[in-house]
Short mmCIF file of C-alpha atoms in Angstrom, two decimals:
data_model
loop_
_atom_site.label_atom_id
_atom_site.label_comp_id
_atom_site.label_asym_id
_atom_site.label_seq_id
_atom_site.Cartn_x
_atom_site.Cartn_y
_atom_site.Cartn_z
CA MET A 1 0.00 0.00 0.00
CA LYS A 2 2.82 2.39 0.96
CA THR A 3 4.65 1.43 -2.21
CA ALA A 4 1.62 2.25 -4.37
CA PHE A 5 1.13 5.56 -2.58
CA PHE A 6 4.81 6.44 -3.08
CA PHE A 7 4.54 5.59 -6.79
CA ILE A 8 1.54 7.91 -7.15
CA LEU A 9 3.43 10.76 -5.49
CA ILE A 10 6.45 10.29 -7.77
CA THR A 11 4.20 10.17 -10.84
CA ALA A 12 2.43 13.37 -9.78
CA PHE A 13 5.78 15.08 -9.21
CA LEU A 14 7.08 14.07 -12.62
CA PHE A 15 3.89 15.26 -14.27
CA ARG A 16 4.07 18.67 -12.59
CA SER A 17 7.77 18.97 -13.41
CA GLY A 18 7.06 18.36 -17.07
CA PHE A 19 9.21 15.22 -17.37
CA SER A 20 6.24 13.05 -18.28
CA LYS A 21 5.20 15.40 -21.08
CA GLN A 22 5.97 13.86 -24.45
CA PRO A 23 7.91 16.14 -26.86
CA ASN A 24 5.96 17.45 -29.84
CA PHE A 25 6.80 15.79 -33.13
CA GLN A 26 5.77 16.26 -36.72
CA THR A 27 6.17 14.15 -39.85
CA LEU A 28 8.91 14.75 -42.39
CA VAL A 29 8.26 13.22 -45.80
CA VAL A 30 11.58 11.82 -47.02
CA ASN A 31 12.21 13.18 -50.52
CA PRO A 32 15.93 13.08 -51.41
CA LEU A 33 17.28 15.47 -54.02
CA SER A 34 16.27 14.44 -57.51
CA SER A 35 18.94 12.61 -59.49
CA SER A 36 17.51 13.86 -62.79
CA LYS A 37 19.06 16.66 -64.80
CA LEU A 38 17.34 20.01 -64.95
CA GLN A 39 14.89 20.64 -67.74
CA THR A 40 15.04 23.81 -69.83
CA SER A 41 11.83 25.81 -70.19
CA ASN A 42 10.26 28.38 -72.42
CA LEU A 43 10.90 32.00 -71.37
CA ASP A 44 7.80 33.29 -73.18
CA ASP A 45 5.72 33.03 -70.00
CA PHE A 46 7.85 35.83 -68.57
CA SER A 47 7.95 38.17 -71.57
CA TRP A 48 5.24 40.66 -72.48
CA SER A 49 4.85 43.04 -75.38
CA GLU A 50 4.17 46.78 -75.14
CA SER A 51 0.57 46.18 -76.25
CA GLN A 52 -0.03 44.09 -73.13
CA THR A 53 1.12 46.89 -70.84
CA LEU A 54 -1.17 49.51 -69.38
CA THR A 55 0.22 53.03 -69.67
CA THR A 56 0.10 55.42 -66.73
CA THR A 57 0.73 59.15 -66.56
CA GLU A 58 4.18 59.94 -65.22
CA SER A 59 4.40 62.12 -62.13
CA THR A 60 6.12 65.49 -62.41
CA THR A 61 8.11 65.07 -59.20
CA GLU A 62 11.49 63.33 -59.32
CA LEU A 63 10.83 60.40 -57.01
CA SER A 64 7.06 60.23 -57.07
CA SER A 65 5.39 56.96 -57.99
CA SER A 66 1.87 58.11 -57.24
CA ALA A 67 0.65 57.89 -60.81
CA ALA A 68 -2.78 56.51 -61.69
CA GLU A 69 -2.92 52.81 -60.96
CA PRO A 70 -4.24 49.83 -62.93
CA LYS A 71 -7.72 48.71 -61.99
CA SER A 72 -6.87 45.16 -60.99
CA ILE A 73 -4.28 43.29 -58.97
CA LEU A 74 -1.64 41.64 -61.11
CA THR A 75 -0.65 38.04 -60.45
CA LEU A 76 2.06 36.52 -62.64
CA ASN A 77 2.74 32.86 -63.38
CA LEU A 78 5.70 31.32 -61.57
CA GLN A 79 8.50 29.23 -62.93
CA HIS A 80 11.49 27.82 -61.08
CA ILE A 81 14.74 29.33 -62.30
CA ASP A 82 16.30 25.85 -61.98
CA SER A 83 14.76 24.98 -65.32
CA LEU A 84 16.36 28.03 -66.98
CA THR A 85 19.95 26.90 -66.47
CA SER A 86 22.17 26.96 -69.53
CA GLU A 87 24.12 23.93 -68.29
CA GLU A 88 22.35 20.87 -69.65
CA ASP A 89 24.34 18.45 -67.47
CA GLU A 90 23.53 20.20 -64.18
CA THR A 91 21.76 18.15 -61.51
CA HIS A 92 19.85 19.21 -58.39
CA GLU A 93 22.65 17.81 -56.24
CA SER A 94 25.45 19.73 -57.98
CA LEU A 95 23.41 22.93 -57.86
CA PHE A 96 22.77 22.45 -54.14
CA LYS A 97 26.49 22.19 -53.45
CA SER A 98 27.13 25.34 -55.47
CA ARG A 99 24.38 27.16 -53.58
CA LEU A 100 26.00 26.39 -50.24
CA GLN A 101 29.27 27.81 -51.51
CA ARG A 102 27.53 31.00 -52.65
CA ASP A 103 25.75 31.16 -49.34
CA GLU A 104 29.05 31.54 -47.53
CA ALA A 105 29.91 34.50 -49.76
CA ARG A 106 26.49 36.00 -49.12
CA VAL A 107 26.89 35.78 -45.36
CA SER A 108 30.34 37.36 -45.63
CA THR A 109 28.74 40.25 -47.53
CA LEU A 110 26.08 40.87 -44.89
CA LYS A 111 28.53 40.59 -42.00
CA SER A 112 30.86 43.00 -43.76
CA MET A 113 28.06 45.52 -44.25
CA ALA A 114 26.99 45.25 -40.63
CA GLY A 115 30.59 45.44 -39.44
CA LYS A 116 31.26 48.70 -41.24
CA ALA A 117 28.30 50.19 -39.37
CA ARG A 118 28.27 53.23 -41.64
CA SER A 119 26.09 56.08 -40.42
CA SER A 120 23.09 56.61 -42.66
CA HIS A 121 22.58 60.03 -44.23
CA GLY A 122 19.18 60.28 -42.57
CA LYS A 123 16.03 58.42 -41.75
CA ASN A 124 13.99 56.55 -44.32
CA ALA A 125 11.42 58.53 -46.23
CA THR A 126 8.12 58.70 -44.40
CA ALA A 127 5.79 56.05 -45.72
CA GLY A 128 2.59 57.37 -47.18
CA ARG A 129 -0.68 55.64 -47.84
CA GLY A 130 -1.31 53.63 -50.94
CA ASN A 131 -3.70 55.50 -53.22
CA GLY A 132 -4.85 52.75 -55.50
CA LYS A 133 -4.74 49.07 -56.30
CA ASP A 134 -1.78 46.80 -55.65
CA PHE A 135 0.33 44.71 -57.95
CA SER A 136 2.21 41.47 -57.58
CA ALA A 137 4.94 39.76 -59.55
CA SER A 138 6.09 36.18 -59.71
CA ILE A 139 9.47 35.28 -58.30
CA ILE A 140 11.55 32.28 -59.18
CA SER A 141 14.34 30.40 -57.47
CA GLY A 142 17.77 31.63 -58.50
CA LEU A 143 19.51 28.35 -57.74
CA ALA A 144 20.78 27.85 -61.29
CA GLN A 145 21.79 31.43 -62.00
CA GLY A 146 24.52 31.86 -59.43
CA SER A 147 23.38 35.26 -58.23
CA GLY A 148 21.18 35.39 -55.18
CA GLU A 149 18.35 32.98 -54.54
CA TYR A 150 15.22 34.48 -56.08
CA PHE A 151 14.41 36.55 -59.14
CA THR A 152 11.56 38.47 -60.65
CA ARG A 153 11.20 39.39 -64.29
CA LEU A 154 10.41 42.99 -65.08
CA GLY A 155 10.61 45.48 -67.91
CA VAL A 156 13.06 48.36 -67.81
CA GLY A 157 12.67 51.45 -70.00
CA THR A 158 10.24 52.51 -72.72
CA PRO A 159 9.49 50.33 -74.56
CA PRO A 160 10.20 47.85 -71.76
CA ARG A 161 13.12 45.47 -72.13
CA TYR A 162 12.46 42.44 -69.95
CA ALA A 163 15.15 41.00 -67.76
CA TYR A 164 15.66 38.84 -64.65
CA MET A 165 16.37 40.88 -61.53
CA VAL A 166 17.51 39.52 -58.17
CA LEU A 167 15.10 40.15 -55.30
CA ASP A 168 17.33 41.26 -52.44
CA THR A 169 16.20 42.49 -49.02
CA GLY A 170 19.87 42.96 -48.13
CA SER A 171 20.56 45.79 -50.61
CA ASP A 172 18.98 49.07 -51.61
CA ILE A 173 19.52 50.79 -54.95
CA PRO A 174 18.15 48.90 -57.98
CA TRP A 175 20.74 48.49 -60.73
CA ILE A 176 21.09 46.81 -64.10
CA GLN A 177 23.96 46.12 -66.50
CA CYS A 178 24.09 48.76 -69.21
CA GLN A 179 25.68 49.40 -72.58
CA PRO A 180 28.34 50.49 -73.29
CA CYS A 181 29.79 47.76 -71.07
CA ARG A 182 33.41 48.15 -70.06
CA LYS A 183 33.21 44.91 -68.11
CA CYS A 184 30.03 42.92 -67.74
CA TYR A 185 29.32 39.37 -66.63
CA SER A 186 27.19 36.87 -68.55
CA GLN A 187 23.42 37.30 -68.27
CA THR A 188 20.40 35.51 -69.73
CA ASP A 189 18.90 38.54 -71.49
CA PRO A 190 20.51 41.16 -73.77
CA ILE A 191 22.29 43.92 -71.87
CA PHE A 192 20.11 47.01 -71.44
CA ASN A 193 20.79 49.85 -73.89
CA PRO A 194 19.68 53.19 -72.35
CA SER A 195 19.93 54.99 -75.70
CA LYS A 196 16.93 52.96 -76.91
CA SER A 197 14.70 53.95 -74.01
CA LYS A 198 12.47 57.03 -74.28
CA SER A 199 12.09 57.26 -70.48
CA TYR A 200 15.78 57.05 -69.51
CA ALA A 201 17.02 60.22 -67.83
CA GLY A 202 20.45 60.76 -66.33
CA VAL A 203 20.88 62.30 -62.89
CA THR A 204 23.17 65.29 -62.42
CA CYS A 205 25.81 65.59 -59.72
CA ASN A 206 23.95 68.33 -57.84
CA SER A 207 20.67 66.40 -57.81
CA PRO A 208 19.10 65.49 -54.43
CA LEU A 209 19.07 61.91 -55.71
CA CYS A 210 22.82 61.89 -56.13
CA ARG A 211 23.31 63.12 -52.57
CA LYS A 212 21.31 60.19 -51.26
CA LEU A 213 23.90 57.69 -52.45
CA ASP A 214 26.25 56.17 -49.87
CA ALA A 215 29.07 56.32 -52.45
CA SER A 216 28.79 58.79 -55.31
CA GLY A 217 31.00 60.62 -57.77
CA CYS A 218 30.88 62.95 -60.76
CA ASN A 219 32.29 62.67 -64.27
CA GLN A 220 33.26 65.35 -66.79
CA LYS A 221 29.71 65.45 -68.10
CA LYS A 222 28.45 66.30 -64.58
CA SER A 223 26.63 62.98 -64.46
CA CYS A 224 26.14 61.37 -61.07
CA LEU A 225 28.16 58.18 -60.61
CA TYR A 226 27.26 55.39 -58.20
CA GLN A 227 29.18 52.43 -56.85
CA VAL A 228 27.98 49.49 -54.78
CA SER A 229 30.51 47.07 -53.31
CA TYR A 230 29.73 43.73 -51.67
CA GLY A 231 31.65 41.91 -48.97
CA ASP A 232 32.59 39.04 -51.27
CA GLY A 233 34.41 41.36 -53.67
CA SER A 234 31.51 41.82 -56.10
CA PHE A 235 30.68 45.35 -57.21
CA THR A 236 28.79 47.47 -59.73
CA PHE A 237 29.81 50.91 -61.00
CA GLY A 238 28.13 53.30 -63.41
CA GLU A 239 25.76 56.24 -63.83
CA LEU A 240 22.68 56.99 -61.76
CA ALA A 241 19.51 57.55 -63.76
CA THR A 242 15.75 57.40 -63.48
CA GLU A 243 13.73 54.88 -65.47
CA THR A 244 10.32 53.31 -65.84
CA PHE A 245 9.82 49.82 -64.44
CA THR A 246 7.10 47.64 -65.94
CA PHE A 247 5.58 44.72 -64.04
CA ARG A 248 3.47 43.29 -66.84
CA GLY A 249 0.37 45.53 -66.72
CA THR A 250 1.80 48.06 -64.28
CA LYS A 251 4.19 50.90 -65.12
CA ILE A 252 6.09 52.65 -62.34
CA PRO A 253 7.87 55.77 -63.64
CA LYS A 254 10.93 57.67 -62.46
CA ILE A 255 12.58 55.00 -60.31
CA ALA A 256 16.20 55.76 -59.44
CA LEU A 257 18.32 53.11 -61.14
CA GLY A 258 22.02 52.36 -61.29
CA CYS A 259 23.10 51.90 -64.91
CA GLY A 260 26.15 49.67 -64.44
CA HIS A 261 28.98 49.83 -66.99
CA ASP A 262 31.50 47.89 -64.87
CA ASN A 263 30.10 44.93 -62.95
CA GLU A 264 31.87 41.97 -61.41
CA GLY A 265 30.97 39.17 -59.03
CA LEU A 266 28.39 36.51 -58.26
CA PHE A 267 25.56 37.93 -60.36
CA VAL A 268 25.89 35.62 -63.37
CA GLY A 269 22.57 35.08 -65.13
CA ALA A 270 20.59 38.03 -63.81
CA ALA A 271 20.65 41.49 -65.36
CA GLY A 272 20.89 43.22 -61.99
CA ILE A 273 19.36 43.62 -58.55
CA LEU A 274 15.98 44.91 -57.41
CA GLY A 275 16.95 46.22 -53.98
CA LEU A 276 14.20 45.63 -51.41
CA GLY A 277 16.06 46.96 -48.37
CA ARG A 278 15.05 49.79 -46.03
CA GLY A 279 17.40 52.42 -47.49
CA ARG A 280 16.22 55.65 -49.10
CA LEU A 281 16.90 54.48 -52.66
CA SER A 282 15.47 50.97 -52.36
CA PHE A 283 12.50 50.08 -54.54
CA PRO A 284 10.02 49.82 -51.60
CA THR A 285 11.09 53.26 -50.32
CA GLN A 286 10.86 54.85 -53.76
CA SER A 287 7.38 53.42 -54.24
CA ASP A 288 6.11 54.26 -50.74
CA ARG A 289 3.49 56.70 -51.98
CA ARG A 290 2.04 54.17 -54.34
CA PHE A 291 2.05 51.06 -52.18
CA GLY A 292 1.89 52.41 -48.65
CA GLY A 293 5.25 51.05 -47.51
CA LYS A 294 4.12 47.40 -47.60
CA PHE A 295 5.30 44.33 -49.46
CA SER A 296 5.54 40.60 -48.85
CA TYR A 297 6.86 37.46 -50.47
CA CYS A 298 6.33 33.74 -50.15
CA LEU A 299 8.98 31.29 -51.34
CA VAL A 300 8.29 27.71 -52.39
CA ASP A 301 10.67 24.81 -51.79
CA ARG A 302 13.60 25.50 -54.10
CA THR A 303 14.67 21.83 -54.17
CA SER A 304 11.38 20.69 -55.68
CA SER A 305 10.88 20.97 -59.43
CA THR A 306 7.29 19.75 -59.22
CA SER A 307 5.85 22.16 -56.66
CA SER A 308 2.38 23.34 -57.69
CA LYS A 309 2.41 26.30 -55.31
CA PRO A 310 3.70 29.60 -56.71
CA SER A 311 6.27 31.91 -55.22
CA SER A 312 5.18 35.53 -55.36
CA VAL A 313 6.04 39.04 -54.28
CA VAL A 314 3.19 41.47 -53.64
CA PHE A 315 3.35 45.23 -53.14
CA GLY A 316 0.56 47.21 -51.51
CA GLU A 317 -2.21 46.58 -49.00
CA SER A 318 -2.91 43.09 -50.38
CA SER A 319 0.56 42.01 -49.27
CA VAL A 320 -0.54 42.01 -45.62
CA SER A 321 -2.01 38.59 -44.82
CA LYS A 322 -4.89 38.48 -42.36
CA SER A 323 -3.44 35.35 -40.75
CA ALA A 324 -0.01 36.88 -40.13
CA VAL A 325 1.49 37.29 -36.68
CA PHE A 326 3.62 40.39 -36.28
CA THR A 327 6.76 41.43 -34.47
CA ARG A 328 8.27 44.90 -34.25
CA MET A 329 10.74 45.95 -36.95
CA LEU A 330 13.89 47.13 -35.20
CA GLN A 331 16.16 49.90 -36.45
CA ASN A 332 19.94 49.71 -36.59
CA PRO A 333 21.11 53.27 -35.82
CA LYS A 334 24.22 52.74 -37.96
CA LEU A 335 22.78 50.93 -40.99
CA ASP A 336 19.35 51.43 -42.53
CA THR A 337 19.39 48.62 -45.12
CA PHE A 338 18.52 45.48 -43.15
CA TYR A 339 15.21 44.33 -41.64
CA TYR A 340 15.98 43.63 -37.99
CA VAL A 341 13.63 41.71 -35.69
CA GLY A 342 13.76 40.67 -32.06
CA LEU A 343 14.31 36.93 -31.62
CA LEU A 344 13.67 35.93 -28.00
CA GLY A 345 14.19 32.16 -28.11
CA ILE A 346 13.54 28.85 -29.86
CA SER A 347 11.57 25.77 -28.81
CA VAL A 348 12.38 22.20 -29.84
CA GLY A 349 9.83 19.46 -29.32
CA GLY A 350 7.48 21.84 -27.52
CA VAL A 351 10.10 22.83 -24.93
CA ARG A 352 11.89 26.17 -24.82
CA VAL A 353 15.65 25.61 -25.27
CA SER A 354 17.07 26.84 -21.97
CA GLY A 355 20.52 27.49 -23.42
CA ILE A 356 19.19 30.13 -25.84
CA ARG A 357 18.90 33.58 -24.27
CA SER A 358 17.45 36.70 -25.87
CA SER A 359 20.72 38.50 -25.06
CA PHE A 360 22.39 36.39 -27.79
CA PHE A 361 20.36 38.31 -30.39
CA LYS A 362 20.38 41.82 -28.95
CA LEU A 363 20.95 44.76 -31.31
CA ASP A 364 22.89 47.34 -29.32
CA LYS A 365 23.04 51.11 -29.72
CA ALA A 366 26.32 50.86 -31.61
CA GLY A 367 24.68 48.72 -34.32
CA ASN A 368 26.29 45.44 -33.26
CA GLY A 369 24.52 42.08 -33.13
CA GLY A 370 20.85 41.65 -33.92
CA VAL A 371 18.82 39.36 -36.17
CA ILE A 372 17.84 40.14 -39.77
CA ILE A 373 15.37 38.56 -42.20
CA ASP A 374 17.15 38.01 -45.52
CA SER A 375 15.80 36.78 -48.85
CA GLY A 376 19.21 35.96 -50.32
CA THR A 377 20.73 33.83 -47.55
CA SER A 378 19.71 30.17 -47.68
CA VAL A 379 20.78 28.71 -44.32
CA THR A 380 19.88 30.44 -41.07
CA ARG A 381 22.94 31.52 -39.10
CA LEU A 382 22.75 31.92 -35.33
CA THR A 383 25.42 33.15 -32.94
CA ARG A 384 27.53 30.17 -31.92
CA PRO A 385 26.17 29.67 -28.35
CA ALA A 386 22.57 29.82 -29.60
CA TYR A 387 23.24 27.41 -32.46
CA THR A 388 25.03 24.91 -30.21
CA ALA A 389 22.13 24.87 -27.75
CA LEU A 390 19.59 24.48 -30.57
CA ARG A 391 21.56 21.70 -32.27
CA ASP A 392 22.04 19.76 -29.03
CA ALA A 393 18.33 19.95 -28.22
CA PHE A 394 17.45 18.73 -31.70
CA ARG A 395 19.90 15.83 -31.44
CA VAL A 396 18.24 14.72 -28.21
CA GLY A 397 14.89 14.62 -30.02
CA THR A 398 16.27 12.62 -32.95
CA LYS A 399 18.16 9.87 -31.11
CA GLY A 400 16.08 7.28 -32.94
CA LEU A 401 17.33 8.39 -36.36
CA LYS A 402 20.44 6.94 -37.95
CA SER A 403 23.21 9.54 -37.94
CA ALA A 404 25.35 10.37 -40.97
CA PRO A 405 28.64 12.27 -41.42
CA GLY A 406 28.50 16.08 -41.62
CA PHE A 407 28.01 17.75 -44.99
CA SER A 408 29.55 21.09 -45.95
CA LEU A 409 28.62 23.59 -43.20
CA PHE A 410 26.14 21.12 -41.59
CA ASP A 411 27.35 19.14 -38.57
CA THR A 412 24.10 17.29 -37.79
CA CYS A 413 22.98 14.88 -40.50
CA TYR A 414 20.93 11.68 -40.75
CA ASP A 415 20.75 8.70 -43.09
CA LEU A 416 17.06 8.39 -43.97
CA SER A 417 17.56 6.13 -46.98
CA GLY A 418 14.85 3.53 -47.47
CA GLN A 419 12.30 5.47 -45.40
CA LYS A 420 9.20 7.23 -46.66
CA GLU A 421 8.63 9.42 -43.63
CA VAL A 422 10.05 10.00 -40.16
CA LYS A 423 9.02 11.81 -36.99
CA VAL A 424 11.11 14.83 -36.00
CA PRO A 425 10.72 17.27 -33.09
CA THR A 426 8.97 20.54 -33.83
CA VAL A 427 10.95 23.78 -34.04
CA VAL A 428 9.32 27.10 -33.12
CA MET A 429 10.98 30.51 -33.31
CA HIS A 430 9.75 33.01 -30.73
CA PHE A 431 9.85 36.65 -31.81
CA GLY A 432 8.96 39.71 -29.79
CA GLY A 433 5.32 40.70 -29.45
CA GLY A 434 4.16 37.10 -29.14
CA ALA A 435 4.94 36.21 -32.75
CA ASP A 436 5.63 32.47 -32.56
CA VAL A 437 6.56 30.92 -35.91
CA SER A 438 6.30 27.14 -36.15
CA LEU A 439 8.50 25.79 -38.92
CA PRO A 440 7.41 22.92 -41.19
CA ALA A 441 9.73 19.92 -40.89
CA ALA A 442 11.01 20.48 -44.44
CA ASN A 443 12.26 23.92 -43.37
CA TYR A 444 14.90 22.58 -41.00
CA LEU A 445 15.71 19.00 -42.04
CA ILE A 446 16.64 19.13 -45.71
CA PRO A 447 18.02 16.68 -48.31
CA VAL A 448 21.64 17.22 -49.33
CA ASP A 449 22.08 14.37 -51.83
CA THR A 450 20.22 11.76 -53.82
CA ASN A 451 20.98 8.95 -51.34
CA GLY A 452 18.66 9.98 -48.53
CA VAL A 453 21.01 12.02 -46.34
CA PHE A 454 19.23 14.90 -44.60
CA CYS A 455 20.87 17.64 -42.51
CA PHE A 456 19.73 20.09 -39.86
CA ALA A 457 19.58 23.34 -41.85
CA PHE A 458 20.98 25.76 -39.29
CA ALA A 459 24.57 26.86 -38.78
CA GLY A 460 26.60 28.78 -36.24
CA THR A 461 28.42 32.03 -36.84
CA THR A 462 31.27 33.67 -35.00
CA GLY A 463 30.00 37.16 -35.77
CA GLY A 464 27.37 38.97 -33.74
CA LEU A 465 24.88 39.15 -36.61
CA SER A 466 22.27 36.37 -36.88
CA ILE A 467 20.41 35.81 -40.17
CA ILE A 468 17.05 34.12 -40.78
CA GLY A 469 17.55 32.46 -44.18
CA ASN A 470 15.09 31.54 -46.89
CA ILE A 471 15.11 27.79 -46.19
CA GLN A 472 13.44 28.53 -42.87
CA GLN A 473 11.12 31.04 -44.61
CA GLN A 474 9.86 28.70 -47.33
CA GLY A 475 6.08 28.30 -47.46
CA ILE A 476 5.64 31.22 -45.04
CA ARG A 477 4.53 34.61 -46.33
CA VAL A 478 6.88 37.18 -44.87
CA VAL A 479 5.33 40.64 -44.62
CA PHE A 480 7.43 43.80 -44.49
CA ASP A 481 5.18 46.59 -43.26
CA ARG A 482 7.58 49.50 -43.25
CA ALA A 483 4.76 52.00 -42.65
CA GLY A 484 3.79 50.14 -39.49
CA SER A 485 7.40 49.25 -38.52
CA ARG A 486 6.57 45.56 -38.25
CA VAL A 487 7.40 42.21 -39.84
CA GLY A 488 4.75 39.52 -40.18
CA PHE A 489 4.74 35.76 -40.74
CA SER A 490 1.80 33.89 -42.24
CA PRO A 491 1.88 30.05 -42.38
CA ARG A 492 0.94 28.38 -45.65
CA GLY A 493 1.25 31.79 -47.29
CA CYS A 494 2.06 30.56 -50.79
CA ALA A 495 -1.39 29.08 -51.36
#
């Protein structure tokens, strides 16, 4: 009798202490990387003629984009950029390895930018209210192009010349390769010729636009010169101009654009970059008056060539999902490009990881540390102590899985060959303001080869900057509400 009573007491104690609570698990469908070669596709789905484009009246002010808007929301068809590769013998596995190598260069770029901690010339332009309908554009995985992770296709100039542009939340000024080209890298489309555009207008050295550049110069013709350098050694140099951007049925006039005559680096395939950062010359800032300082994107699984769900980027009020949970957008006093958020902790298997403290992710007054949301980084990087605690907690929850040797930057891998599905502990990221983001299993345990090896898709970093990469973002609509100074996350946002 005493023994039974003692057993009941112990059981009650364990229950109250949480030891009897079973960790939360979810199912991972085991789909190794495809062993097939990439298929080429028709580019016609992403090219439109002038007759298919609605014309708007250009604003008389230099940076205004408040022209009359089209009457309907534009949704464009999606196509994976994997199928646009020019290398016929490329496989998903070889492209994945190349992507991880580029990812290291990308992280070096972001850390270098944050490390310089350059003082901004002023605060971002005040976001106004959208005064019309919204527009959206399809985005496609940049895995095969070697320059960033995702692209959109848009028209530049009048008549519009269509080209692939990298979507990049980690940079500001939009730029494109231009003729005459002193040194240009290989791109899919013809290099843009400004002399054939009726809407191209150079910017003078004494223009307010020129003074907004972080690095500017002046040539003998009194034309404003721009230069953007990246931490991996890539750069673009040329003249600053204003141009009309065309997103199928939507024209946006007088957007400040870098016309690059000397461009080097990891941008092979794309014509340039559509900067989506927070800086004063980024595309979202320049189009504040038209779209109310709001945009969002949702990224599909870049390793799947058969995904039926589209990736998309949406600008305007329609970009804000009703199901999104929001956290405050933090401001780095020394750098206005990045989208900083407050990460408080991470749970594994329904239990908060005790070794992860919010102080690991603090953005201080000097601009050091912090956590950014980045569209161009694949693998999420966490400060080393936070990553170690997260990895160890995940290993405890996956003791039943067969381990495999590390792969590239991944030190926690599993041999799932011969299995159709496995149970893995849940992973939830806890942001400030009660924004808890539960990641699908495919967002943190990913295939790295065709043999069934899967790895935990996080990595540690020795720098103070932590980066939420696009593998963790896939399938989640990420909302950037600059007007409301908040970032939102909506599950199943690509549907």
